[in-house]
Amino acid sequence: MTETFTIEKSLDIAHIRDQFPILKRTVKGKPLIYFDNAATSQKPKQVIDALVDYYSNYNANIHRGIHSLAEEATAAYEATRDEVQRFIGAASREEIIFTRGTTESINLVAFTWGRQNVKEGDEIIISEMEHHSNIVPWQILCLDKKAVLKVIPVNEKGELKMDAYEKLLGPRTKLVSLVHVSNALGTVNPVRDVIDLAHRHGAHVMIDGAQSSVHLDIDVQAMDCDFFAFSSHKVYGPTGVGVLYGKKQLLTDMSVFQGGGEMIKEVSFAGTSYNDLPYKYEAGTPNIADTIAFGTALEFIKHVGKDRIRDHENQLLEYATQRLKQIPGLRIIGEAKEKISVISFVVEGVHPQDLGILLDNRGIAVRTGHHCAQPLMDSFNIPGTTRASFAMYNTKEEIDELIIGLEKAVKLLS
Ligand code: PMP
């Protein structure tokens, strides 16, 4: 029997909210209601404290120093790598490369693995619901290599057309690069099936986990993806740091990305040998403070409990969906069977930007526009949407405020 529980019983929301200092501020004289979590989540005090602690107490460059501060900083930085390994179920810590974020992780694969393995006439498959970060790097590569970029279409509910995907796969398919969860629609893609099919055709698969990593349990080994990317700032950590996971053999065989300190073993003018994994892909002084605080964010999620967070967010999604559907002229964009707590919608005769401004006047932060997914907006024949996305600290009462704000705004604008 499935257990039924209320939002309040499953998570102590008041206690959680207490740990996010920003939630105490007001916007335009109203308490902040932050519904732009798919763009970036807010940061708990523990994460902010970790940044201050590093700069106050053990700021030092890592790996090369033998003094105490350098050792402490190195240990804390490398502890995040272990935390990430556990967070996504990677087989080894050497498979975890720190980058600036999802965007850089995808570009790293395009510029290294892509340059080495994609030849003229080869094919790369993405989908219609990709973020620009998972479109443009492949366009650049395809232009460079005279390769072909193919696109899996999306149905009217915002789900991948799997039959069309199967038809796109062929002997020239080198890579499938797919978003795990759409930032614009909330759709959860059937990545396991997508990966199995690609592997049967001898193609590799990269998964963009920018949105999935905060909501879903990630197990890269069970998923069997070849590459997986995500960003710290969407999992309650700081901006400026992210992860590329790659299967060890692929990362070993790949050429280097950027040259500089740390990624080398020995340098001479006669030639240079490269460092072992994962350092081979981490040239220069990394983002030490943010990486350490990223580890704190992952510990924070573990402590609260990802399944409890997910249950809470799913209840918010269900409640908001029901309430939004009662607003005349409002249409939800993206009604996939499998969804996470992102709701995009359009209101007939009302521009999303105007809605966003009026909601901001009530202290409510939503995102409006194309959500860096212009081709997807084109496929729905809309310029953009208004998007509300929920996190662990959001409440039903905040959704009620959104509905009141929307009803008033729609009356005013239509
Ligand atoms: N992919 C998806 C699905 C995203 O939502 C985002 C961020 N909006 C990105 C990629 C890019 O992430 P970042 O800006 O952190 O590199």
Short mmCIF file of C-alpha atoms and ligand atoms in Angstrom, two decimals:
data_model
loop_
_atom_site.label_atom_id
_atom_site.label_comp_id
_atom_site.label_asym_id
_atom_site.label_seq_id
_atom_site.Cartn_x
_atom_site.Cartn_y
_atom_site.Cartn_z
CA MET A 1 0.00 0.00 0.00
CA THR A 2 1.36 3.42 -0.84
CA GLU A 3 1.68 5.73 2.10
CA THR A 4 -0.17 9.00 1.88
CA PHE A 5 1.25 11.96 3.73
CA THR A 6 0.95 15.68 3.78
CA ILE A 7 3.70 18.02 2.71
CA GLU A 8 4.19 19.18 6.30
CA LYS A 9 4.58 15.67 7.68
CA SER A 10 7.07 14.49 5.10
CA LEU A 11 9.42 17.45 5.41
CA ASP A 12 9.81 19.96 8.19
CA ILE A 13 9.45 22.90 5.82
CA ALA A 14 9.76 25.60 8.46
CA HIS A 15 13.07 24.10 9.57
CA ILE A 16 14.28 23.78 5.98
CA ARG A 17 13.29 27.36 5.15
CA ASP A 18 15.17 28.55 8.21
CA GLN A 19 18.37 27.29 6.65
CA PHE A 20 18.04 29.44 3.51
CA PRO A 21 18.83 33.02 4.60
CA ILE A 22 17.60 34.58 1.34
CA LEU A 23 14.05 33.38 2.01
CA LYS A 24 13.82 35.94 4.81
CA ARG A 25 14.16 38.90 2.45
CA THR A 26 11.37 40.86 0.87
CA VAL A 27 10.96 41.95 -2.75
CA LYS A 28 8.93 45.08 -3.51
CA GLY A 29 7.77 44.99 0.11
CA LYS A 30 6.44 41.41 -0.11
CA PRO A 31 8.01 38.20 1.23
CA LEU A 32 10.13 36.60 -1.50
CA ILE A 33 8.47 33.64 -3.23
CA TYR A 34 11.20 32.01 -5.25
CA PHE A 35 9.89 29.87 -8.12
CA ASP A 36 12.92 30.11 -10.42
CA ASN A 37 14.68 27.04 -9.10
CA ALA A 38 15.23 25.46 -12.51
CA ALA A 39 17.46 28.46 -13.35
CA THR A 40 19.36 28.23 -10.08
CA SER A 41 18.44 27.08 -6.60
CA GLN A 42 18.95 29.14 -3.45
CA LYS A 43 21.81 28.23 -1.09
CA PRO A 44 21.52 26.92 2.46
CA LYS A 45 23.51 28.59 5.23
CA GLN A 46 25.83 25.57 5.42
CA VAL A 47 26.96 26.18 1.82
CA ILE A 48 27.48 29.91 2.40
CA ASP A 49 29.37 29.13 5.63
CA ALA A 50 31.63 26.67 3.80
CA LEU A 51 32.71 29.46 1.43
CA VAL A 52 33.40 31.87 4.28
CA ASP A 53 35.22 29.15 6.24
CA TYR A 54 37.55 28.36 3.34
CA TYR A 55 38.51 32.00 2.73
CA SER A 56 38.70 32.78 6.47
CA ASN A 57 40.65 29.74 7.60
CA TYR A 58 42.45 27.69 4.97
CA ASN A 59 42.64 29.55 1.66
CA ALA A 60 45.55 27.99 -0.28
CA ASN A 61 46.26 26.59 -3.71
CA ILE A 62 45.75 22.84 -3.92
CA HIS A 63 47.71 19.71 -4.88
CA ARG A 64 51.19 21.21 -5.11
CA GLY A 65 51.70 22.72 -1.66
CA ILE A 66 53.19 20.81 1.25
CA HIS A 67 52.22 23.32 3.94
CA SER A 68 49.26 22.71 6.24
CA LEU A 69 46.86 25.13 4.57
CA ALA A 70 47.48 23.57 1.15
CA GLU A 71 46.94 20.11 2.58
CA GLU A 72 43.68 21.11 4.25
CA ALA A 73 42.40 22.80 1.09
CA THR A 74 43.39 19.80 -1.07
CA ALA A 75 41.67 17.37 1.29
CA ALA A 76 38.44 19.41 1.30
CA TYR A 77 38.49 19.84 -2.51
CA GLU A 78 39.10 16.13 -3.10
CA ALA A 79 36.41 15.21 -0.54
CA THR A 80 33.87 16.83 -2.89
CA ARG A 81 35.03 14.48 -5.66
CA ASP A 82 34.22 11.53 -3.39
CA GLU A 83 30.87 13.08 -2.51
CA VAL A 84 30.05 13.52 -6.23
CA GLN A 85 31.11 9.93 -6.95
CA ARG A 86 28.59 8.71 -4.35
CA PHE A 87 25.92 11.20 -5.50
CA ILE A 88 25.86 9.80 -9.05
CA GLY A 89 27.00 6.23 -8.34
CA ALA A 90 30.20 6.37 -10.41
CA ALA A 91 32.52 3.37 -10.25
CA SER A 92 35.59 5.43 -9.48
CA ARG A 93 36.61 8.92 -8.35
CA GLU A 94 38.87 9.18 -11.40
CA GLU A 95 35.72 9.39 -13.51
CA ILE A 96 34.70 12.70 -11.89
CA ILE A 97 36.07 15.78 -13.65
CA PHE A 98 35.38 19.23 -12.21
CA THR A 99 34.35 21.83 -14.78
CA ARG A 100 32.66 25.24 -14.65
CA GLY A 101 29.25 23.61 -15.11
CA THR A 102 27.07 21.55 -17.43
CA THR A 103 27.84 23.81 -20.39
CA GLU A 104 31.59 23.38 -20.05
CA SER A 105 31.21 19.62 -19.49
CA ILE A 106 29.32 19.20 -22.76
CA ASN A 107 31.82 21.40 -24.60
CA LEU A 108 34.68 19.36 -23.14
CA VAL A 109 33.26 16.17 -24.66
CA ALA A 110 32.52 17.89 -28.00
CA PHE A 111 36.04 19.33 -28.23
CA THR A 112 37.94 16.22 -27.10
CA TRP A 113 35.99 13.01 -27.75
CA GLY A 114 34.10 14.67 -30.61
CA ARG A 115 37.16 16.00 -32.40
CA GLN A 116 38.84 12.60 -32.13
CA ASN A 117 35.96 10.34 -33.05
CA VAL A 118 33.53 12.16 -35.33
CA LYS A 119 34.37 12.09 -39.04
CA GLU A 120 32.77 13.49 -42.20
CA GLY A 121 29.32 11.99 -42.76
CA ASP A 122 28.99 10.71 -39.17
CA GLU A 123 25.82 11.49 -37.27
CA ILE A 124 25.06 12.96 -33.86
CA ILE A 125 21.54 12.73 -32.43
CA ILE A 126 20.04 15.24 -30.01
CA SER A 127 16.38 16.03 -29.30
CA GLU A 128 14.01 18.89 -29.95
CA MET A 129 13.81 19.64 -26.21
CA GLU A 130 17.52 20.35 -25.66
CA HIS A 131 18.87 23.40 -23.85
CA HIS A 132 21.07 25.52 -26.12
CA SER A 133 24.07 24.11 -24.18
CA ASN A 134 23.32 20.70 -25.65
CA ILE A 135 22.73 21.99 -29.17
CA VAL A 136 25.38 24.55 -30.03
CA PRO A 137 28.53 22.53 -29.10
CA TRP A 138 27.32 19.74 -31.42
CA GLN A 139 26.49 22.22 -34.19
CA ILE A 140 30.02 23.62 -33.95
CA LEU A 141 31.48 20.10 -34.08
CA CYS A 142 29.28 19.03 -37.01
CA LEU A 143 30.21 22.16 -38.99
CA ASP A 144 33.87 21.55 -38.30
CA LYS A 145 33.75 17.85 -39.23
CA LYS A 146 31.07 17.96 -41.93
CA ALA A 147 29.02 15.63 -39.74
CA VAL A 148 25.23 15.56 -39.55
CA LEU A 149 23.12 16.67 -36.58
CA LYS A 150 19.82 14.79 -36.30
CA VAL A 151 16.95 15.73 -34.01
CA ILE A 152 14.44 13.49 -32.20
CA PRO A 153 11.02 15.17 -32.39
CA VAL A 154 8.77 15.74 -29.39
CA ASN A 155 5.01 15.05 -29.26
CA GLU A 156 2.32 17.53 -28.20
CA LYS A 157 2.63 16.45 -24.54
CA GLY A 158 6.34 17.19 -24.59
CA GLU A 159 7.54 13.58 -24.71
CA LEU A 160 10.22 12.14 -26.97
CA LYS A 161 8.91 10.30 -30.01
CA MET A 162 10.74 7.04 -29.39
CA ASP A 163 9.69 5.45 -32.68
CA ALA A 164 11.22 8.40 -34.55
CA TYR A 165 14.37 8.04 -32.44
CA GLU A 166 14.74 4.38 -33.42
CA LYS A 167 14.51 5.37 -37.08
CA LEU A 168 17.23 8.01 -36.68
CA LEU A 169 19.75 5.50 -35.33
CA GLY A 170 22.01 3.95 -37.93
CA PRO A 171 25.53 2.77 -38.73
CA ARG A 172 26.82 6.37 -38.91
CA THR A 173 25.44 7.35 -35.47
CA LYS A 174 28.43 8.19 -33.28
CA LEU A 175 26.78 9.90 -30.34
CA VAL A 176 23.38 10.53 -28.80
CA SER A 177 23.36 13.55 -26.48
CA LEU A 178 20.12 13.90 -24.57
CA VAL A 179 18.68 15.95 -21.75
CA HIS A 180 17.59 13.76 -18.82
CA VAL A 181 14.93 16.24 -17.66
CA SER A 182 13.77 19.19 -19.77
CA ASN A 183 14.24 22.57 -18.09
CA ALA A 184 11.41 24.06 -20.16
CA LEU A 185 8.81 21.27 -19.86
CA GLY A 186 9.77 19.20 -16.83
CA THR A 187 9.65 16.01 -18.95
CA VAL A 188 11.70 13.09 -17.61
CA ASN A 189 13.12 11.23 -20.58
CA PRO A 190 13.40 7.41 -20.69
CA VAL A 191 17.18 7.56 -20.70
CA ARG A 192 17.68 3.86 -20.00
CA ASP A 193 15.80 2.89 -23.18
CA VAL A 194 17.52 5.64 -25.20
CA ILE A 195 20.94 4.45 -24.03
CA ASP A 196 20.24 0.75 -24.66
CA LEU A 197 19.11 1.47 -28.22
CA ALA A 198 22.11 3.70 -28.92
CA HIS A 199 24.54 1.11 -27.56
CA ARG A 200 22.97 -1.56 -29.76
CA HIS A 201 23.98 0.62 -32.70
CA GLY A 202 27.49 1.11 -31.34
CA ALA A 203 26.88 4.77 -30.45
CA HIS A 204 27.94 6.50 -27.24
CA VAL A 205 25.53 8.50 -25.08
CA MET A 206 25.95 11.76 -23.21
CA ILE A 207 23.26 12.72 -20.69
CA ASP A 208 22.65 16.35 -19.71
CA GLY A 209 21.74 16.02 -16.04
CA ALA A 210 21.49 19.76 -15.28
CA GLN A 211 17.85 19.41 -14.19
CA SER A 212 17.65 15.75 -13.19
CA SER A 213 20.46 15.66 -10.66
CA VAL A 214 18.57 17.68 -8.05
CA HIS A 215 15.30 15.74 -8.31
CA LEU A 216 16.06 12.15 -9.34
CA ASP A 217 18.35 9.47 -7.92
CA ILE A 218 21.26 9.28 -10.31
CA ASP A 219 23.12 6.03 -10.84
CA VAL A 220 25.38 6.40 -13.86
CA GLN A 221 26.39 2.74 -13.73
CA ALA A 222 22.81 1.47 -13.77
CA MET A 223 21.94 4.04 -16.45
CA ASP A 224 25.03 2.93 -18.38
CA CYS A 225 25.54 6.39 -19.92
CA ASP A 226 29.00 7.11 -21.30
CA PHE A 227 29.05 10.75 -20.16
CA PHE A 228 26.92 12.66 -17.64
CA ALA A 229 27.02 16.39 -16.86
CA PHE A 230 25.52 18.55 -14.13
CA SER A 231 26.01 21.89 -12.34
CA SER A 232 26.51 22.65 -8.67
CA HIS A 233 24.31 25.75 -8.68
CA LYS A 234 21.17 23.76 -9.46
CA VAL A 235 21.74 21.35 -6.54
CA TYR A 236 21.87 24.06 -3.83
CA GLY A 237 25.61 24.64 -4.36
CA PRO A 238 27.53 27.68 -5.62
CA THR A 239 27.78 28.83 -9.23
CA GLY A 240 30.96 28.32 -11.26
CA VAL A 241 31.48 24.60 -10.71
CA GLY A 242 30.06 21.46 -12.24
CA VAL A 243 30.87 17.91 -13.16
CA LEU A 244 31.68 15.81 -16.14
CA TYR A 245 31.38 12.09 -15.49
CA GLY A 246 32.83 9.80 -18.13
CA LYS A 247 33.49 6.07 -18.24
CA LYS A 248 37.13 5.55 -17.31
CA GLN A 249 38.21 3.95 -20.57
CA LEU A 250 36.71 6.78 -22.61
CA LEU A 251 38.35 9.45 -20.43
CA THR A 252 41.66 7.59 -20.65
CA ASP A 253 41.52 7.40 -24.44
CA MET A 254 40.32 10.97 -24.98
CA SER A 255 42.68 13.78 -25.91
CA VAL A 256 43.21 16.64 -23.48
CA PHE A 257 40.97 19.73 -23.31
CA GLN A 258 42.96 22.73 -22.04
CA GLY A 259 46.72 22.83 -21.51
CA GLY A 260 48.43 24.32 -18.48
CA GLY A 261 49.50 23.55 -14.94
CA GLU A 262 48.10 20.52 -13.11
CA MET A 263 47.09 18.59 -16.25
CA ILE A 264 50.73 17.65 -16.96
CA LYS A 265 53.17 15.07 -15.61
CA GLU A 266 56.32 16.49 -17.16
CA VAL A 267 56.92 19.41 -19.47
CA SER A 268 59.93 19.97 -21.69
CA PHE A 269 60.35 21.74 -25.01
CA ALA A 270 60.87 18.33 -26.56
CA GLY A 271 57.40 17.23 -25.46
CA THR A 272 54.94 17.03 -22.59
CA SER A 273 53.35 14.08 -20.85
CA TYR A 274 49.89 14.43 -19.35
CA ASN A 275 48.65 13.77 -15.84
CA ASP A 276 46.51 10.82 -14.79
CA LEU A 277 42.75 10.98 -14.47
CA PRO A 278 40.98 13.07 -13.34
CA TYR A 279 43.63 15.83 -13.31
CA LYS A 280 44.34 15.42 -17.02
CA TYR A 281 41.20 17.50 -17.67
CA GLU A 282 41.62 20.06 -14.88
CA ALA A 283 44.17 22.60 -16.16
CA GLY A 284 45.10 25.56 -13.96
CA THR A 285 43.97 26.55 -10.49
CA PRO A 286 40.41 25.30 -10.14
CA ASN A 287 37.46 26.92 -8.41
CA ILE A 288 38.55 25.65 -5.00
CA ALA A 289 36.11 27.43 -2.67
CA ASP A 290 33.03 26.73 -4.74
CA THR A 291 33.99 23.10 -5.25
CA ILE A 292 34.37 22.62 -1.50
CA ALA A 293 30.98 24.27 -0.86
CA PHE A 294 29.47 22.13 -3.64
CA GLY A 295 30.40 19.10 -1.51
CA THR A 296 28.57 20.70 1.41
CA ALA A 297 25.48 21.14 -0.78
CA LEU A 298 25.50 17.44 -1.71
CA GLU A 299 25.82 16.49 1.97
CA PHE A 300 22.91 18.81 2.73
CA ILE A 301 20.70 17.05 0.15
CA LYS A 302 21.70 13.67 1.51
CA HIS A 303 20.87 14.82 5.03
CA VAL A 304 17.39 16.09 4.08
CA GLY A 305 16.78 12.97 1.95
CA LYS A 306 16.35 13.04 -1.79
CA ASP A 307 13.23 10.86 -1.79
CA ARG A 308 11.54 13.08 0.81
CA ILE A 309 12.46 16.17 -1.21
CA ARG A 310 11.08 14.52 -4.35
CA ASP A 311 7.80 13.52 -2.65
CA HIS A 312 7.37 17.08 -1.44
CA GLU A 313 8.13 18.58 -4.87
CA ASN A 314 5.79 16.11 -6.59
CA GLN A 315 2.97 17.15 -4.30
CA LEU A 316 3.65 20.80 -5.11
CA LEU A 317 3.67 19.95 -8.81
CA GLU A 318 0.34 18.15 -8.58
CA TYR A 319 -1.26 20.93 -6.54
CA ALA A 320 0.04 23.72 -8.80
CA THR A 321 -1.04 21.85 -11.94
CA GLN A 322 -4.60 21.46 -10.64
CA ARG A 323 -4.84 25.11 -9.56
CA LEU A 324 -3.27 26.53 -12.73
CA LYS A 325 -5.65 24.57 -14.94
CA GLN A 326 -8.57 26.43 -13.35
CA ILE A 327 -7.34 29.78 -14.69
CA PRO A 328 -9.30 30.62 -17.87
CA GLY A 329 -7.15 30.80 -21.01
CA LEU A 330 -4.13 29.18 -19.33
CA ARG A 331 -2.48 26.27 -21.14
CA ILE A 332 0.25 24.14 -19.62
CA ILE A 333 3.10 23.44 -22.04
CA GLY A 334 4.51 20.02 -21.28
CA GLU A 335 2.19 17.42 -19.85
CA ALA A 336 4.40 14.37 -20.04
CA LYS A 337 3.49 11.31 -18.01
CA GLU A 338 6.85 11.47 -16.27
CA LYS A 339 7.53 14.99 -15.00
CA ILE A 340 9.43 16.78 -12.27
CA SER A 341 8.42 20.01 -10.53
CA VAL A 342 8.66 22.41 -13.44
CA ILE A 343 5.50 23.96 -14.91
CA SER A 344 5.57 26.02 -18.08
CA PHE A 345 2.42 27.75 -19.23
CA VAL A 346 1.03 30.32 -21.62
CA VAL A 347 -2.05 32.49 -21.17
CA GLU A 348 -4.02 33.40 -24.24
CA GLY A 349 -3.52 37.03 -25.24
CA VAL A 350 -0.97 37.70 -22.47
CA HIS A 351 2.76 38.12 -23.01
CA PRO A 352 4.86 36.03 -20.57
CA GLN A 353 7.13 38.98 -19.83
CA ASP A 354 4.20 41.15 -18.70
CA LEU A 355 3.07 38.34 -16.42
CA GLY A 356 6.58 38.04 -15.00
CA ILE A 357 6.76 41.76 -14.21
CA LEU A 358 3.38 41.81 -12.46
CA LEU A 359 4.28 38.72 -10.43
CA ASP A 360 7.61 40.30 -9.45
CA ASN A 361 5.64 43.25 -8.07
CA ARG A 362 4.11 40.73 -5.64
CA GLY A 363 7.54 39.32 -4.69
CA ILE A 364 7.10 36.22 -6.85
CA ALA A 365 10.10 35.20 -8.98
CA VAL A 366 9.21 33.16 -12.06
CA ARG A 367 11.12 32.79 -15.31
CA THR A 368 9.70 34.00 -18.62
CA GLY A 369 10.94 33.56 -22.17
CA HIS A 370 12.37 30.73 -24.24
CA HIS A 371 14.36 29.11 -21.39
CA CYS A 372 17.39 28.63 -23.69
CA ALA A 373 15.31 26.18 -25.70
CA GLN A 374 14.31 28.22 -28.75
CA PRO A 375 13.89 25.23 -31.12
CA LEU A 376 11.49 23.67 -28.59
CA MET A 377 9.45 26.90 -28.40
CA ASP A 378 9.35 26.92 -32.22
CA SER A 379 8.01 23.36 -32.25
CA PHE A 380 5.16 24.45 -29.95
CA ASN A 381 4.72 27.55 -32.09
CA ILE A 382 5.08 29.91 -29.14
CA PRO A 383 7.67 32.64 -28.43
CA GLY A 384 8.09 31.55 -24.84
CA THR A 385 6.35 30.55 -21.63
CA THR A 386 6.08 31.54 -18.00
CA ARG A 387 7.77 28.90 -15.86
CA ALA A 388 7.39 28.13 -12.17
CA SER A 389 9.82 25.55 -10.80
CA PHE A 390 9.74 24.24 -7.23
CA ALA A 391 12.39 23.27 -4.72
CA MET A 392 12.45 21.69 -1.27
CA TYR A 393 11.70 25.01 0.50
CA ASN A 394 8.57 25.94 -1.50
CA THR A 395 5.08 25.58 -0.01
CA LYS A 396 1.46 25.16 -1.01
CA GLU A 397 0.76 28.59 0.47
CA GLU A 398 3.28 30.11 -1.94
CA ILE A 399 1.47 28.41 -4.83
CA ASP A 400 -1.78 29.94 -3.56
CA GLU A 401 -0.08 33.35 -3.74
CA LEU A 402 1.06 32.59 -7.30
CA ILE A 403 -2.51 31.74 -8.29
CA ILE A 404 -3.87 34.96 -6.75
CA GLY A 405 -1.14 36.95 -8.51
CA LEU A 406 -1.82 35.25 -11.82
CA GLU A 407 -5.58 35.74 -11.63
CA LYS A 408 -5.10 39.45 -10.95
CA ALA A 409 -2.43 39.83 -13.66
CA VAL A 410 -4.50 38.00 -16.28
CA LYS A 411 -7.52 40.18 -15.52
CA LEU A 412 -5.39 43.29 -15.93
CA LEU A 413 -3.60 42.22 -19.09
CA SER A 414 -6.25 40.43 -21.15
N1 PMP B 1 21.03 21.91 -19.68
C1 PMP B 1 19.88 22.17 -19.04
C2 PMP B 1 18.73 21.23 -19.22
C3 PMP B 1 19.77 23.28 -18.23
O1 PMP B 1 18.62 23.53 -17.60
C4 PMP B 1 20.89 24.15 -18.09
C5 PMP B 1 20.80 25.40 -17.24
N2 PMP B 1 19.65 26.15 -17.42
C6 PMP B 1 22.06 23.83 -18.77
C7 PMP B 1 22.10 22.71 -19.55
C8 PMP B 1 23.29 24.68 -18.66
O2 PMP B 1 23.76 24.66 -17.34
P1 PMP B 1 24.86 25.70 -16.86
O3 PMP B 1 24.35 27.04 -17.27
O4 PMP B 1 24.90 25.51 -15.38
O5 PMP B 1 26.13 25.34 -17.54
#
